[in-house]
Short mmCIF file of C-alpha atoms in Angstrom, two decimals:
data_model
loop_
_atom_site.label_atom_id
_atom_site.label_comp_id
_atom_site.label_asym_id
_atom_site.label_seq_id
_atom_site.Cartn_x
_atom_site.Cartn_y
_atom_site.Cartn_z
CA UNK P 1 6.33 -19.23 51.24
CA UNK P 2 2.77 -18.03 50.82
CA UNK P 3 4.01 -14.74 49.38
CA UNK P 4 6.14 -16.64 46.87
CA UNK P 5 3.20 -18.67 45.56
CA UNK P 6 1.03 -15.56 45.47
CA UNK P 7 3.71 -13.77 43.43
CA UNK P 8 4.08 -16.83 41.18
CA UNK P 9 0.33 -16.98 40.58
CA UNK P 10 0.14 -13.27 39.87
CA UNK P 11 2.93 -13.44 37.26
CA UNK P 12 1.09 -16.14 35.30
CA UNK P 13 -2.37 -14.58 35.39
CA UNK P 14 -3.92 -14.28 31.92
CA UNK P 15 -3.41 -12.20 29.94
CA UNK P 16 0.28 -11.97 30.82
CA UNK P 17 1.50 -8.56 31.90
CA UNK P 18 5.18 -9.12 32.68
CA UNK P 19 7.05 -7.74 29.63
CA UNK P 20 10.02 -10.07 30.15
CA UNK P 21 7.76 -13.13 30.22
CA UNK P 22 5.80 -11.89 27.18
CA UNK P 23 8.94 -11.32 25.16
CA UNK P 24 10.32 -14.71 26.20
CA UNK P 25 7.10 -16.45 25.12
CA UNK P 26 7.10 -14.76 21.73
CA UNK P 27 10.75 -15.67 21.15
CA UNK P 28 10.00 -19.33 21.95
CA UNK P 29 7.10 -19.24 19.47
CA UNK P 30 9.32 -17.70 16.79
CA UNK P 31 11.93 -20.39 17.47
CA UNK P 32 9.77 -23.50 17.79
CA UNK P 33 6.70 -23.09 15.57
CA UNK P 34 8.55 -23.12 12.21
CA UNK P 35 10.73 -26.04 13.36
CA UNK P 36 7.74 -28.14 14.43
CA UNK P 37 5.62 -27.41 11.37
CA UNK P 38 8.51 -27.93 8.97
CA UNK P 39 8.36 -31.62 9.85
CA UNK P 40 4.73 -31.59 8.68
CA UNK P 41 5.79 -29.83 5.46
CA UNK P 42 3.84 -26.71 6.49
CA UNK P 43 5.37 -23.25 5.84
CA UNK P 44 6.71 -21.61 8.98
CA UNK P 45 4.68 -18.46 8.26
CA UNK P 46 1.46 -20.40 8.87
CA UNK P 47 2.80 -21.64 12.19
CA UNK P 48 3.42 -18.09 13.35
CA UNK P 49 -0.06 -16.93 12.28
CA UNK P 50 -1.75 -19.91 13.94
CA UNK P 51 0.32 -19.32 17.08
CA UNK P 52 -1.01 -15.77 17.11
CA UNK P 53 -4.57 -17.11 16.90
CA UNK P 54 -3.97 -19.47 19.82
CA UNK P 55 -2.28 -17.03 22.20
CA UNK P 56 -4.32 -13.99 21.16
CA UNK P 57 -7.30 -12.37 22.91
CA UNK P 58 -9.75 -14.46 20.85
CA UNK P 59 -7.89 -17.70 21.59
CA UNK P 60 -6.47 -18.67 24.98
CA UNK P 61 -6.11 -14.98 25.88
CA UNK P 62 -2.47 -15.44 26.89
CA UNK P 63 -1.51 -12.09 25.34
CA UNK P 64 -3.57 -8.99 24.75
CA UNK P 65 -3.18 -6.66 21.76
CA UNK P 66 -1.45 -3.79 23.53
CA UNK P 67 0.72 -0.91 22.37
CA UNK P 68 3.95 -2.94 22.62
CA UNK P 69 2.58 -5.67 20.33
CA UNK P 70 1.30 -3.03 17.93
CA UNK P 71 4.71 -1.34 17.85
CA UNK P 72 6.63 -4.51 16.99
CA UNK P 73 3.91 -5.48 14.52
CA UNK P 74 4.25 -2.14 12.76
CA UNK P 75 8.02 -2.52 12.63
CA UNK P 76 7.64 -5.98 11.10
CA UNK P 77 5.21 -4.79 8.45
CA UNK P 78 7.42 -1.86 7.50
CA UNK P 79 10.38 -4.26 7.42
CA UNK P 80 8.63 -6.52 4.90
CA UNK P 81 7.91 -3.61 2.58
CA UNK P 82 11.40 -2.15 3.06
CA UNK P 83 13.17 -5.42 2.25
CA UNK P 84 10.92 -5.88 -0.78
CA UNK P 85 12.08 -2.51 -2.12
CA UNK P 86 15.69 -3.08 -1.10
CA UNK P 87 15.95 -6.54 -2.72
CA UNK P 88 14.25 -5.43 -5.91
CA UNK P 89 16.64 -5.73 -8.84
CA UNK P 90 16.37 -2.19 -10.18
CA UNK P 91 17.76 -3.10 -13.59
CA UNK P 92 15.22 -5.92 -13.83
CA UNK P 93 12.49 -3.62 -12.50
CA UNK P 94 13.30 -0.89 -15.02
CA UNK P 95 13.32 -3.38 -17.88
CA UNK P 96 9.96 -4.75 -16.64
CA UNK P 97 8.33 -1.57 -15.34
CA UNK P 98 5.71 -1.75 -18.08
CA UNK P 99 4.90 -5.30 -17.01
CA UNK P 100 4.64 -4.16 -13.39
CA UNK P 101 2.24 -1.43 -14.47
CA UNK P 102 0.16 -3.94 -16.40
CA UNK P 103 0.10 -6.44 -13.52
CA UNK P 104 -0.69 -3.65 -11.06
CA UNK P 105 -3.65 -2.70 -13.26
CA UNK P 106 -4.82 -6.33 -13.55
CA UNK P 107 -4.51 -7.12 -9.83
CA UNK P 108 -6.35 -3.88 -9.04
CA UNK P 109 -9.16 -3.80 -11.60
CA UNK P 110 -10.20 -7.49 -11.68
CA UNK P 111 -10.79 -7.95 -7.92
CA UNK P 112 -12.50 -4.55 -7.85
CA UNK P 113 -14.71 -5.37 -10.85
CA UNK P 114 -15.62 -8.82 -9.51
CA UNK P 115 -16.10 -7.68 -5.91
CA UNK P 116 -18.31 -4.61 -6.41
CA UNK P 117 -21.36 -6.38 -7.93
CA UNK P 118 -21.04 -9.19 -5.36
CA UNK P 119 -21.13 -6.70 -2.47
CA UNK P 120 -23.76 -4.45 -4.05
CA UNK P 121 -26.22 -7.03 -5.40
CA UNK P 122 -25.55 -10.24 -3.44
CA UNK P 123 -24.63 -8.88 0.01
CA UNK P 124 -26.87 -5.81 -0.56
CA UNK P 125 -24.57 -3.07 0.76
CA UNK P 126 -24.83 0.55 -0.38
CA UNK P 127 -22.54 2.15 -2.98
CA UNK P 128 -19.85 3.50 -0.62
CA UNK P 129 -19.68 0.27 1.42
CA UNK P 130 -19.57 -1.89 -1.72
CA UNK P 131 -16.84 0.22 -3.34
CA UNK P 132 -14.74 0.29 -0.17
CA UNK P 133 -15.09 -3.46 0.42
CA UNK P 134 -14.34 -4.34 -3.21
CA UNK P 135 -11.28 -2.07 -3.16
CA UNK P 136 -10.10 -4.13 -0.19
CA UNK P 137 -10.03 -7.17 -2.50
CA UNK P 138 -7.51 -5.36 -4.71
CA UNK P 139 -4.99 -4.87 -1.90
CA UNK P 140 -2.42 -7.42 -0.87
CA UNK P 141 0.44 -7.60 1.61
CA UNK P 142 3.70 -9.39 0.82
CA UNK P 143 3.34 -11.74 3.80
CA UNK P 144 4.86 -14.61 1.78
CA UNK P 145 7.81 -12.57 0.50
CA UNK P 146 10.23 -13.99 3.12
CA UNK P 147 9.64 -17.41 1.53
CA UNK P 148 10.90 -16.36 -1.92
CA UNK P 149 13.75 -14.46 -0.29
CA UNK P 150 14.80 -17.51 1.73
CA UNK P 151 14.64 -19.83 -1.27
CA UNK P 152 16.67 -17.43 -3.43
CA UNK P 153 14.13 -16.70 -6.17
CA UNK P 154 13.45 -13.06 -5.25
CA UNK P 155 15.12 -11.87 -8.46
CA UNK P 156 12.90 -13.91 -10.73
CA UNK P 157 11.00 -11.71 -13.18
CA UNK P 158 7.63 -12.87 -11.82
CA UNK P 159 8.63 -11.71 -8.33
CA UNK P 160 9.91 -8.36 -9.62
CA UNK P 161 6.67 -7.78 -11.51
CA UNK P 162 4.55 -8.74 -8.49
CA UNK P 163 6.48 -6.53 -6.08
CA UNK P 164 6.30 -3.63 -8.51
CA UNK P 165 2.58 -4.16 -8.95
CA UNK P 166 2.04 -4.33 -5.19
CA UNK P 167 3.04 -0.75 -4.59
CA UNK P 168 0.90 0.44 -7.50
CA UNK P 169 -2.30 -1.35 -6.51
CA UNK P 170 -1.96 -0.56 -2.78
CA UNK P 171 -1.36 3.10 -3.56
CA UNK P 172 -4.42 3.16 -5.82
CA UNK P 173 -6.58 1.50 -3.15
CA UNK P 174 -5.41 3.88 -0.44
CA UNK P 175 -6.18 6.82 -2.72
CA UNK P 176 -9.68 5.36 -3.21
CA UNK P 177 -9.98 5.15 0.58
CA UNK P 178 -9.06 8.81 0.89
CA UNK P 179 -11.59 9.69 -1.83
CA UNK P 180 -14.41 7.70 -0.19
CA UNK P 181 -13.66 9.24 3.21
CA UNK P 182 -13.59 12.69 1.66
CA UNK P 183 -16.87 11.97 -0.09
CA UNK P 184 -18.53 10.70 3.09
CA UNK P 185 -17.38 13.81 4.96
CA UNK P 186 -18.30 16.17 2.11
CA UNK P 187 -14.69 17.31 1.58
CA UNK P 188 -14.15 15.89 -1.91
CA UNK P 189 -13.31 19.07 -3.81
CA UNK P 190 -10.51 20.55 -5.88
CA UNK P 191 -8.56 21.55 -2.75
CA UNK P 192 -8.44 17.88 -1.69
CA UNK P 193 -6.82 16.79 -4.97
CA UNK P 194 -4.37 19.71 -5.00
CA UNK P 195 -3.25 18.98 -1.44
CA UNK P 196 -2.80 15.25 -2.16
CA UNK P 197 -0.82 15.91 -5.35
CA UNK P 198 1.49 18.50 -3.76
CA UNK P 199 2.18 16.36 -0.66
CA UNK P 200 3.05 13.27 -2.74
CA UNK P 201 5.34 15.34 -4.99
CA UNK P 202 7.24 16.75 -2.01
CA UNK P 203 7.50 13.27 -0.44
CA UNK P 204 8.91 11.77 -3.67
CA UNK P 205 11.43 14.59 -4.06
CA UNK P 206 12.73 14.12 -0.50
CA UNK P 207 13.03 10.34 -0.84
CA UNK P 208 14.64 10.12 -4.28
CA UNK P 209 16.68 13.33 -4.43
CA UNK P 210 17.75 14.16 -0.87
CA UNK P 211 17.85 10.85 1.06
CA UNK P 212 20.23 9.00 -1.36
CA UNK P 213 22.74 11.90 -1.19
CA UNK P 214 22.64 11.94 2.62
CA UNK P 215 23.00 8.14 2.77
CA UNK P 216 25.92 8.13 0.33
CA UNK P 217 27.73 10.76 2.40
CA UNK P 218 27.02 8.90 5.65
CA UNK P 219 28.30 5.55 4.36
CA UNK P 220 31.53 7.15 3.04
CA UNK P 221 32.30 9.27 6.10
CA UNK P 222 31.58 6.51 8.63
CA UNK P 223 32.76 3.51 6.66
CA UNK P 224 34.25 1.75 9.70
CA UNK P 225 31.16 2.26 11.91
CA UNK P 226 29.28 -0.83 10.76
CA UNK P 227 26.66 -0.79 13.53
CA UNK P 228 25.90 2.86 12.78
CA UNK P 229 25.02 1.93 9.20
CA UNK P 230 22.19 -0.31 10.36
CA UNK P 231 20.80 2.27 12.81
CA UNK P 232 20.94 4.89 10.06
CA UNK P 233 19.04 2.66 7.63
CA UNK P 234 16.39 1.86 10.24
CA UNK P 235 15.99 5.57 10.95
CA UNK P 236 15.45 6.26 7.25
CA UNK P 237 12.77 3.57 7.04
CA UNK P 238 10.70 5.03 9.87
CA UNK P 239 11.26 8.59 8.74
CA UNK P 240 10.02 7.63 5.27
CA UNK P 241 6.98 5.87 6.77
CA UNK P 242 6.15 8.98 8.80
CA UNK P 243 6.61 11.25 5.77
CA UNK P 244 4.27 9.03 3.73
CA UNK P 245 1.66 9.31 6.45
CA UNK P 246 1.99 13.10 6.37
CA UNK P 247 1.59 12.97 2.59
CA UNK P 248 -1.78 11.25 2.98
CA UNK P 249 -0.89 7.61 2.19
CA UNK P 250 -0.14 4.58 4.34
CA UNK P 251 3.29 4.20 6.07
CA UNK P 252 3.91 0.94 4.18
CA UNK P 253 4.25 3.00 0.99
CA UNK P 254 6.98 5.06 2.66
CA UNK P 255 8.89 1.94 3.79
CA UNK P 256 8.82 0.52 0.28
CA UNK P 257 10.00 3.83 -1.20
CA UNK P 258 12.84 3.90 1.37
CA UNK P 259 13.96 0.51 0.07
CA UNK P 260 13.94 1.84 -3.49
CA UNK P 261 15.85 4.99 -2.46
CA UNK P 262 18.62 2.97 -0.74
CA UNK P 263 18.61 0.13 -3.26
CA UNK P 264 21.77 1.11 -5.15
CA UNK P 265 23.67 2.08 -1.99
CA UNK P 266 23.29 -1.28 -0.21
CA UNK P 267 24.67 -4.17 -2.33
CA UNK P 268 22.66 -7.37 -2.09
CA UNK P 269 25.75 -9.29 -0.94
CA UNK P 270 27.03 -6.75 1.58
CA UNK P 271 27.40 -7.24 5.32
CA UNK P 272 24.83 -4.47 5.90
CA UNK P 273 22.23 -6.29 3.79
CA UNK P 274 22.94 -9.45 5.77
CA UNK P 275 22.31 -7.61 9.04
CA UNK P 276 19.08 -6.09 7.72
CA UNK P 277 17.73 -9.45 6.56
CA UNK P 278 18.91 -11.36 9.63
CA UNK P 279 17.30 -9.08 12.21
CA UNK P 280 14.12 -8.65 10.19
CA UNK P 281 13.58 -12.33 9.42
CA UNK P 282 14.57 -13.41 12.94
CA UNK P 283 12.54 -10.96 15.00
CA UNK P 284 10.46 -8.16 13.51
CA UNK P 285 8.71 -9.97 10.64
CA UNK P 286 7.73 -12.99 12.82
CA UNK P 287 6.33 -10.49 15.35
CA UNK P 288 4.12 -9.04 12.62
CA UNK P 289 2.88 -12.48 11.55
CA UNK P 290 2.01 -13.39 15.15
CA UNK P 291 0.12 -10.10 15.55
CA UNK P 292 -1.89 -10.85 12.38
CA UNK P 293 -3.00 -14.12 13.97
CA UNK P 294 -3.99 -12.28 17.16
CA UNK P 295 -6.56 -10.30 15.16
CA UNK P 296 -8.40 -13.42 14.05
CA UNK P 297 -11.60 -14.22 15.94
CA UNK P 298 -12.60 -17.70 14.78
CA UNK P 299 -15.79 -17.49 16.83
CA UNK P 300 -17.28 -14.95 14.39
CA UNK P 301 -18.37 -17.82 12.16
CA UNK P 302 -20.63 -18.94 15.00
CA UNK P 303 -22.42 -15.59 15.21
CA UNK P 304 -25.20 -16.55 12.88
CA UNK P 305 -25.73 -17.40 9.25
CA UNK P 306 -25.09 -13.85 7.99
CA UNK P 307 -21.57 -13.66 9.43
CA UNK P 308 -20.71 -17.03 7.91
CA UNK P 309 -22.05 -16.06 4.47
CA UNK P 310 -20.21 -12.72 4.49
CA UNK P 311 -16.91 -14.29 5.62
CA UNK P 312 -17.13 -17.07 3.02
CA UNK P 313 -18.12 -14.71 0.22
CA UNK P 314 -15.34 -12.24 0.97
CA UNK P 315 -12.72 -15.01 1.09
CA UNK P 316 -13.82 -16.65 -2.18
CA UNK P 317 -14.04 -13.36 -4.06
CA UNK P 318 -10.65 -12.20 -2.75
CA UNK P 319 -8.85 -15.40 -3.77
CA UNK P 320 -10.62 -15.73 -7.13
CA UNK P 321 -9.93 -12.10 -8.07
CA UNK P 322 -6.19 -12.48 -7.41
CA UNK P 323 -6.04 -15.86 -9.15
CA UNK P 324 -7.77 -14.46 -12.23
CA UNK P 325 -5.37 -11.49 -12.29
CA UNK P 326 -2.40 -13.90 -12.09
CA UNK P 327 -3.88 -16.00 -14.91
CA UNK P 328 -4.34 -13.00 -17.20
CA UNK P 329 -0.79 -11.85 -16.36
CA UNK P 330 0.56 -15.29 -17.26
CA UNK P 331 -1.22 -15.26 -20.62
CA UNK P 332 -0.20 -11.67 -21.37
CA UNK P 333 3.52 -12.19 -20.66
CA UNK P 334 3.75 -15.91 -21.56
CA UNK P 335 4.90 -16.96 -18.10
CA UNK P 336 5.06 -20.57 -16.97
CA UNK P 337 2.44 -22.15 -14.71
CA UNK P 338 4.96 -22.07 -11.86
CA UNK P 339 5.44 -18.33 -12.28
CA UNK P 340 1.67 -17.85 -12.37
CA UNK P 341 1.35 -19.75 -9.10
CA UNK P 342 4.18 -17.66 -7.62
CA UNK P 343 2.43 -14.43 -8.65
CA UNK P 344 -0.84 -15.68 -7.18
CA UNK P 345 0.84 -16.75 -3.93
CA UNK P 346 2.60 -13.44 -3.42
CA UNK P 347 -0.42 -11.31 -4.32
CA UNK P 348 -3.22 -13.26 -2.64
CA UNK P 349 -2.45 -12.60 1.03
CA UNK P 350 -4.39 -9.79 2.69
CA UNK P 351 -3.23 -8.15 5.90
CA UNK P 352 -1.93 -4.63 6.41
CA UNK P 353 -3.53 -2.50 3.70
CA UNK P 354 -6.71 -4.59 3.97
CA UNK P 355 -6.97 -3.90 7.68
CA UNK P 356 -6.24 -0.22 7.11
CA UNK P 357 -9.09 0.07 4.62
CA UNK P 358 -11.64 -1.92 6.62
CA UNK P 359 -10.86 -0.44 10.04
CA UNK P 360 -11.07 3.12 8.70
CA UNK P 361 -14.38 2.30 7.00
CA UNK P 362 -15.71 0.62 10.15
CA UNK P 363 -14.77 3.52 12.42
CA UNK P 364 -16.42 5.92 9.95
CA UNK P 365 -19.58 3.72 10.11
CA UNK P 366 -19.44 3.02 6.38
CA UNK P 367 -18.99 -0.73 7.03
CA UNK P 368 -20.76 -2.92 9.58
CA UNK P 369 -19.52 -5.57 12.01
CA UNK P 370 -20.15 -8.44 9.58
CA UNK P 371 -17.69 -6.98 7.07
CA UNK P 372 -15.12 -6.40 9.83
CA UNK P 373 -15.39 -9.96 11.19
CA UNK P 374 -15.50 -11.45 7.68
CA UNK P 375 -12.33 -9.54 6.78
CA UNK P 376 -10.47 -10.93 9.78
CA UNK P 377 -11.38 -14.48 8.73
CA UNK P 378 -10.36 -13.57 5.17
CA UNK P 379 -6.93 -12.52 6.45
CA UNK P 380 -6.33 -15.92 8.05
CA UNK P 381 -7.54 -17.89 5.01
CA UNK P 382 -5.63 -15.84 2.42
CA UNK P 383 -2.40 -15.87 4.43
CA UNK P 384 -2.57 -19.66 4.74
CA UNK P 385 -3.35 -20.15 1.03
CA UNK P 386 -0.68 -17.64 -0.01
CA UNK P 387 1.99 -19.30 2.12
CA UNK P 388 1.31 -22.77 0.70
CA UNK P 389 1.06 -21.52 -2.88
CA UNK P 390 4.21 -19.40 -2.68
CA UNK P 391 6.37 -22.07 -1.07
CA UNK P 392 5.25 -24.73 -3.51
CA UNK P 393 5.85 -22.48 -6.52
CA UNK P 394 9.19 -21.17 -5.23
CA UNK P 395 10.51 -24.71 -4.68
CA UNK P 396 9.43 -25.68 -8.19
CA UNK P 397 11.15 -22.61 -9.56
CA UNK P 398 14.38 -23.48 -7.75
CA UNK P 399 14.31 -26.98 -9.26
CA UNK P 400 13.59 -25.60 -12.73
CA UNK P 401 16.41 -23.07 -12.43
CA UNK P 402 18.90 -25.64 -11.21
CA UNK P 403 17.97 -27.85 -14.12
CA UNK P 404 18.73 -25.12 -16.64
CA UNK P 405 21.83 -26.15 -18.61
CA UNK P 406 21.87 -23.19 -20.97
CA UNK P 407 23.81 -20.83 -18.70
CA UNK P 408 27.39 -19.76 -19.54
CA UNK P 409 28.76 -21.67 -16.55
CA UNK P 410 27.36 -25.00 -17.74
CA UNK P 411 29.66 -26.94 -19.98
CA UNK P 412 28.86 -30.57 -20.72
CA UNK P 413 26.60 -30.66 -17.67
CA UNK P 414 29.39 -29.54 -15.30
CA UNK P 415 29.43 -26.43 -13.19
CA UNK P 416 32.76 -24.76 -13.93
CA UNK P 417 32.45 -21.73 -11.67
CA UNK P 418 35.55 -21.23 -9.53
CA UNK P 419 36.66 -18.03 -7.89
CA UNK P 420 40.31 -17.57 -6.89
CA UNK P 421 41.08 -14.69 -4.52
CA UNK P 422 44.69 -13.44 -4.32
CA UNK P 423 45.04 -11.85 -0.88
CA UNK P 424 48.31 -10.07 -0.14
CA UNK P 425 46.88 -7.81 2.59
CA UNK P 426 44.83 -9.62 5.20
CA UNK P 427 42.96 -6.40 5.95
CA UNK P 428 41.32 -6.49 2.50
CA UNK P 429 39.97 -10.02 2.91
CA UNK P 430 36.42 -8.99 3.94
CA UNK P 431 35.92 -6.74 0.92
CA UNK P 432 37.33 -9.35 -1.46
CA UNK P 433 35.05 -12.02 -0.01
CA UNK P 434 32.04 -9.70 -0.42
CA UNK P 435 33.14 -9.06 -4.00
CA UNK P 436 33.36 -12.80 -4.72
CA UNK P 437 29.82 -13.29 -3.35
CA UNK P 438 28.62 -10.39 -5.49
CA UNK P 439 29.98 -11.85 -8.76
CA UNK P 440 29.14 -15.50 -8.11
CA UNK P 441 26.49 -17.29 -10.15
CA UNK P 442 22.92 -16.80 -8.95
CA UNK P 443 22.42 -20.53 -8.47
CA UNK P 444 25.51 -21.05 -6.35
CA UNK P 445 24.94 -20.87 -2.59
CA UNK P 446 28.63 -20.09 -1.91
CA UNK P 447 31.33 -18.69 -4.21
CA UNK P 448 33.72 -21.62 -3.81
CA UNK P 449 34.05 -24.95 -2.05
CA UNK P 450 37.53 -24.60 -0.60
CA UNK P 451 40.14 -22.03 0.34
CA UNK P 452 43.89 -22.42 -0.03
CA UNK P 453 46.60 -19.97 0.91
CA UNK P 454 49.60 -19.48 -1.35
CA UNK P 455 52.76 -17.48 -0.52
CA UNK P 456 52.72 -14.13 -2.25
CA UNK P 457 56.14 -14.91 -3.70
CA UNK P 458 54.91 -18.01 -5.50
CA UNK P 459 54.78 -17.68 -9.27
CA UNK P 460 51.27 -17.38 -10.78
CA UNK P 461 51.92 -20.41 -13.03
CA UNK P 462 52.63 -22.59 -9.98
CA UNK P 463 49.54 -21.30 -8.17
CA UNK P 464 47.21 -22.11 -11.05
CA UNK P 465 48.82 -25.52 -11.49
CA UNK P 466 48.20 -26.37 -7.82
CA UNK P 467 44.70 -24.92 -7.85
CA UNK P 468 43.75 -26.88 -10.97
CA UNK P 469 44.55 -30.11 -9.12
CA UNK P 470 42.36 -28.98 -6.22
CA UNK P 471 39.45 -28.22 -8.55
CA UNK P 472 39.69 -31.64 -10.17
CA UNK P 473 39.34 -33.22 -6.73
CA UNK P 474 36.21 -31.24 -5.79
#
């Protein structure tokens, strides 16, 4: 009996070490925190981040930040960027690529321009530290993207422009990081630029010329192996992330590019897309959000007046820079206030690229501990603000879209969309159902409200006569 209690006590010593117990705890957090906070009208993302703060090494120390947590966190971050590239409407993106370029420039240059003098003159850091810190303000991570995806507004032009701008501004910031590191090490010469240019060119050629051909062949040859499709896609994502790292940029860039490369090969309404979204939104992305919370050390604000001033200044400058960029974008493209708020919400959260920039600068002794601690507080504040802003704007956008009576399916205020599927061969039902979901109106959650089977020998006139009566009764 004594051995049993000793074993029981050992299993629950903090931080937890039993991998089964750790995984079980995280799953319960993923399950319960969004449900509980939804009743308080708080986005589930915030619940996951706060849960990470509570259970993390700077909270109750229930879990430590070990290699397993880091692995799942990395998968979740890459998943967010991959889904963002995969769900991007390429036709919409191509028609708005100039707008994405403009927004990418705005959301990069304004935070950088505002942040540099604040860091240099107010916080009194040197040139390299000020430039590196202000470039951190220009980055953002699409932490709130699952919200727009869940609410069905991911294909709105404002979202497409923001996602397109994300990859541009993060790439620019990571290039600045490479330049500053090269400058601090004395390696900033012509060979550095040649190597970076060649490596990025090779990476782009592999991702956009070779990978789509391989994927197309794989999907055709193994059409019936549905589970293999998902494993193949996941392999491509991590291979692309690794290739991006070899090319000299962050792995998140590779994951996003993988989404773009596979975009046309994975229909948005396909079973494969459903599997990708389901597993990511259920497991990997929540893992990432919890790990972000585990980085937050709330006690840093108690470490003296300087730490508090730095944390507050960084947070205010980061949020104001992104808000101002969203405002200028709204005025430039004549967007609505709701779209401006959506752009601000999506682009205001700092996490992955921000941590990459600051941690590299801290390890290279370009930045001090106050900047590191202030950045961690900034991550918590911006993720909370971004989640609230994005959910509020996305819900408004859904209401505005549903209220639009100018669409071709709206006649006298009635929704006349009906999809009739003639199925003679039961084996083709899955593909026909996927096709009906693909062609349905964007505002319809399902393609039809009822199914009715008709004998294949029945005359078409009789079928339509019967179906018309059913539609009138809906």
